[in-house]
Amino acid sequence: MRCIAWAAMAGLLWMAPAMAQSTFTPSDESPEDLPAGAGRDETFYACTACHGFKLVAQQGMTRAQWDDSINLMIRRHNMPAPDDKDRAVVLNYLEATYPPRAPAARGGWQNPFAK
Ligand code: HEC
């Protein structure tokens, strides 16, 4: 009897993370959620093939850093390399929409003692 209870509980513990994960799919997002700009749809679809766009939108980088990110996606995550034209379209959008942010402009928590 006790064994069965333990087995049931262990089963629940294993299932919980799997269930939590399946509730999010990249298709919860659409390009219209993103700030308007040239190349928005192309960028959205290029980057959401593998992960949500939040992962991209939470970053703020220079063009060179975005370029590095794309290289990283290609090298480490097997993203199909875009041709020069597509890469420029995506970079134009990322650079214009998600530039590096000054810490104060983030609007997040700020240390009241750091003045
Ligand atoms: C072929 C799959 C694939 C594609 C396409 C892809 N990524 Fe990724 N990306 C990944 C994986 C896998 C991770 C790591 C997953 C995670 O941390 O959840 C990741 C993580 C990231 C991160 C976080 C990196 C970090 O160090 O925390 C950024 C930023 C990112 N991707 C940007 C992009 C951008 C921009 C595009 C579109 C130009 C893109 N990705 C397209 C697979 C991909």
Short mmCIF file of N, CA and C and ligand atoms in Angstrom, two decimals, residues 43 46-51 55-56 58-59 61 66 69-70 72-73 76-80 90 94, ligand 1:
data_model
loop_
_atom_site.label_atom_id
_atom_site.label_comp_id
_atom_site.label_asym_id
_atom_site.label_seq_id
_atom_site.Cartn_x
_atom_site.Cartn_y
_atom_site.Cartn_z
N THR A 43 11.93 38.75 -38.92
CA THR A 43 12.70 38.48 -37.71
C THR A 43 11.94 37.55 -36.78
N ALA A 46 12.06 34.06 -38.17
CA ALA A 46 13.42 33.49 -38.17
C ALA A 46 13.79 33.04 -36.76
N CYS A 47 13.35 33.76 -35.76
CA CYS A 47 13.82 33.50 -34.40
C CYS A 47 12.87 32.62 -33.60
N THR A 48 11.61 32.53 -33.99
CA THR A 48 10.68 31.75 -33.18
C THR A 48 10.55 30.32 -33.68
N ALA A 49 11.38 29.95 -34.66
CA ALA A 49 11.37 28.56 -35.09
C ALA A 49 11.76 27.66 -33.92
N CYS A 50 12.57 28.19 -33.01
CA CYS A 50 13.09 27.35 -31.92
C CYS A 50 12.68 27.82 -30.53
N HIS A 51 12.51 29.10 -30.34
CA HIS A 51 12.17 29.57 -28.99
C HIS A 51 11.26 30.78 -29.08
N LEU A 55 12.67 35.68 -25.46
CA LEU A 55 14.10 35.44 -25.25
C LEU A 55 14.92 36.46 -26.04
N VAL A 56 14.40 36.86 -27.18
CA VAL A 56 15.08 37.84 -28.02
C VAL A 56 14.77 39.25 -27.52
N GLN A 58 13.96 40.43 -24.73
CA GLN A 58 14.46 40.87 -23.43
C GLN A 58 15.91 41.35 -23.52
N GLN A 59 16.53 41.15 -24.66
CA GLN A 59 17.92 41.58 -24.84
C GLN A 59 17.94 42.99 -25.44
N MET A 61 20.96 45.00 -27.59
CA MET A 61 22.35 44.84 -28.04
C MET A 61 22.67 45.74 -29.21
N TRP A 66 24.19 41.61 -31.94
CA TRP A 66 23.10 40.83 -32.54
C TRP A 66 23.66 39.88 -33.59
N SER A 69 24.99 37.02 -31.91
CA SER A 69 23.93 36.13 -31.45
C SER A 69 23.47 35.20 -32.57
N ILE A 70 23.32 35.77 -33.75
CA ILE A 70 22.90 34.95 -34.89
C ILE A 70 23.97 33.88 -35.17
N LEU A 72 25.93 32.62 -33.05
CA LEU A 72 25.83 31.63 -31.97
C LEU A 72 24.69 30.65 -32.24
N MET A 73 23.56 31.18 -32.71
CA MET A 73 22.42 30.31 -33.02
C MET A 73 22.80 29.31 -34.10
N ARG A 76 25.90 26.96 -32.42
CA ARG A 76 25.59 26.10 -31.29
C ARG A 76 24.24 25.42 -31.41
N HIS A 77 23.30 26.06 -32.10
CA HIS A 77 21.94 25.50 -32.09
C HIS A 77 21.46 25.07 -33.48
N ASN A 78 22.39 25.01 -34.43
CA ASN A 78 22.04 24.52 -35.77
C ASN A 78 20.97 25.33 -36.47
N MET A 79 20.95 26.61 -36.22
CA MET A 79 20.04 27.45 -37.00
C MET A 79 20.55 27.47 -38.44
N PRO A 80 19.65 27.32 -39.41
CA PRO A 80 20.09 27.43 -40.80
C PRO A 80 20.61 28.84 -41.06
N VAL A 90 17.03 41.12 -40.79
CA VAL A 90 16.84 40.78 -39.37
C VAL A 90 17.67 41.72 -38.49
N LEU A 94 16.43 44.21 -35.50
CA LEU A 94 16.90 44.02 -34.12
C LEU A 94 17.64 45.25 -33.62
C1 HEC B 1 17.63 26.49 -34.75
C2 HEC B 1 17.07 26.97 -33.52
C3 HEC B 1 17.18 28.43 -33.17
C4 HEC B 1 16.86 29.52 -33.96
C5 HEC B 1 16.30 29.54 -35.36
C6 HEC B 1 17.14 30.68 -33.15
N1 HEC B 1 17.58 30.31 -31.92
FE1 HEC B 1 18.10 31.52 -30.38
N2 HEC B 1 18.39 29.95 -29.19
C7 HEC B 1 18.25 28.63 -29.56
C8 HEC B 1 18.45 27.78 -28.39
C9 HEC B 1 18.36 26.26 -28.39
C10 HEC B 1 18.72 28.66 -27.33
C11 HEC B 1 18.97 28.32 -25.89
C12 HEC B 1 17.60 27.99 -25.36
C13 HEC B 1 17.27 28.56 -24.09
O1 HEC B 1 18.15 29.07 -23.41
O2 HEC B 1 16.07 28.48 -23.80
C14 HEC B 1 18.68 30.00 -27.86
C15 HEC B 1 18.88 31.15 -27.10
C16 HEC B 1 18.88 32.44 -27.60
C17 HEC B 1 19.20 33.63 -26.86
C18 HEC B 1 19.59 33.67 -25.40
C19 HEC B 1 21.07 33.46 -25.37
C20 HEC B 1 21.63 33.54 -24.01
O3 HEC B 1 22.88 33.55 -23.96
O4 HEC B 1 20.87 33.58 -23.03
C21 HEC B 1 19.11 34.69 -27.70
C22 HEC B 1 19.39 36.16 -27.41
C23 HEC B 1 18.71 34.16 -28.97
N3 HEC B 1 18.57 32.80 -28.88
C24 HEC B 1 18.51 34.94 -30.08
C25 HEC B 1 18.03 34.45 -31.29
C26 HEC B 1 17.71 35.29 -32.41
C27 HEC B 1 17.87 36.81 -32.46
C28 HEC B 1 17.24 34.47 -33.38
C29 HEC B 1 16.75 34.87 -34.77
C30 HEC B 1 17.68 35.60 -35.59
C31 HEC B 1 17.31 33.09 -32.88
N4 HEC B 1 17.78 33.14 -31.60
C32 HEC B 1 16.95 31.98 -33.59
C33 HEC B 1 17.97 28.15 -30.81
C34 HEC B 1 17.62 28.93 -31.89
#
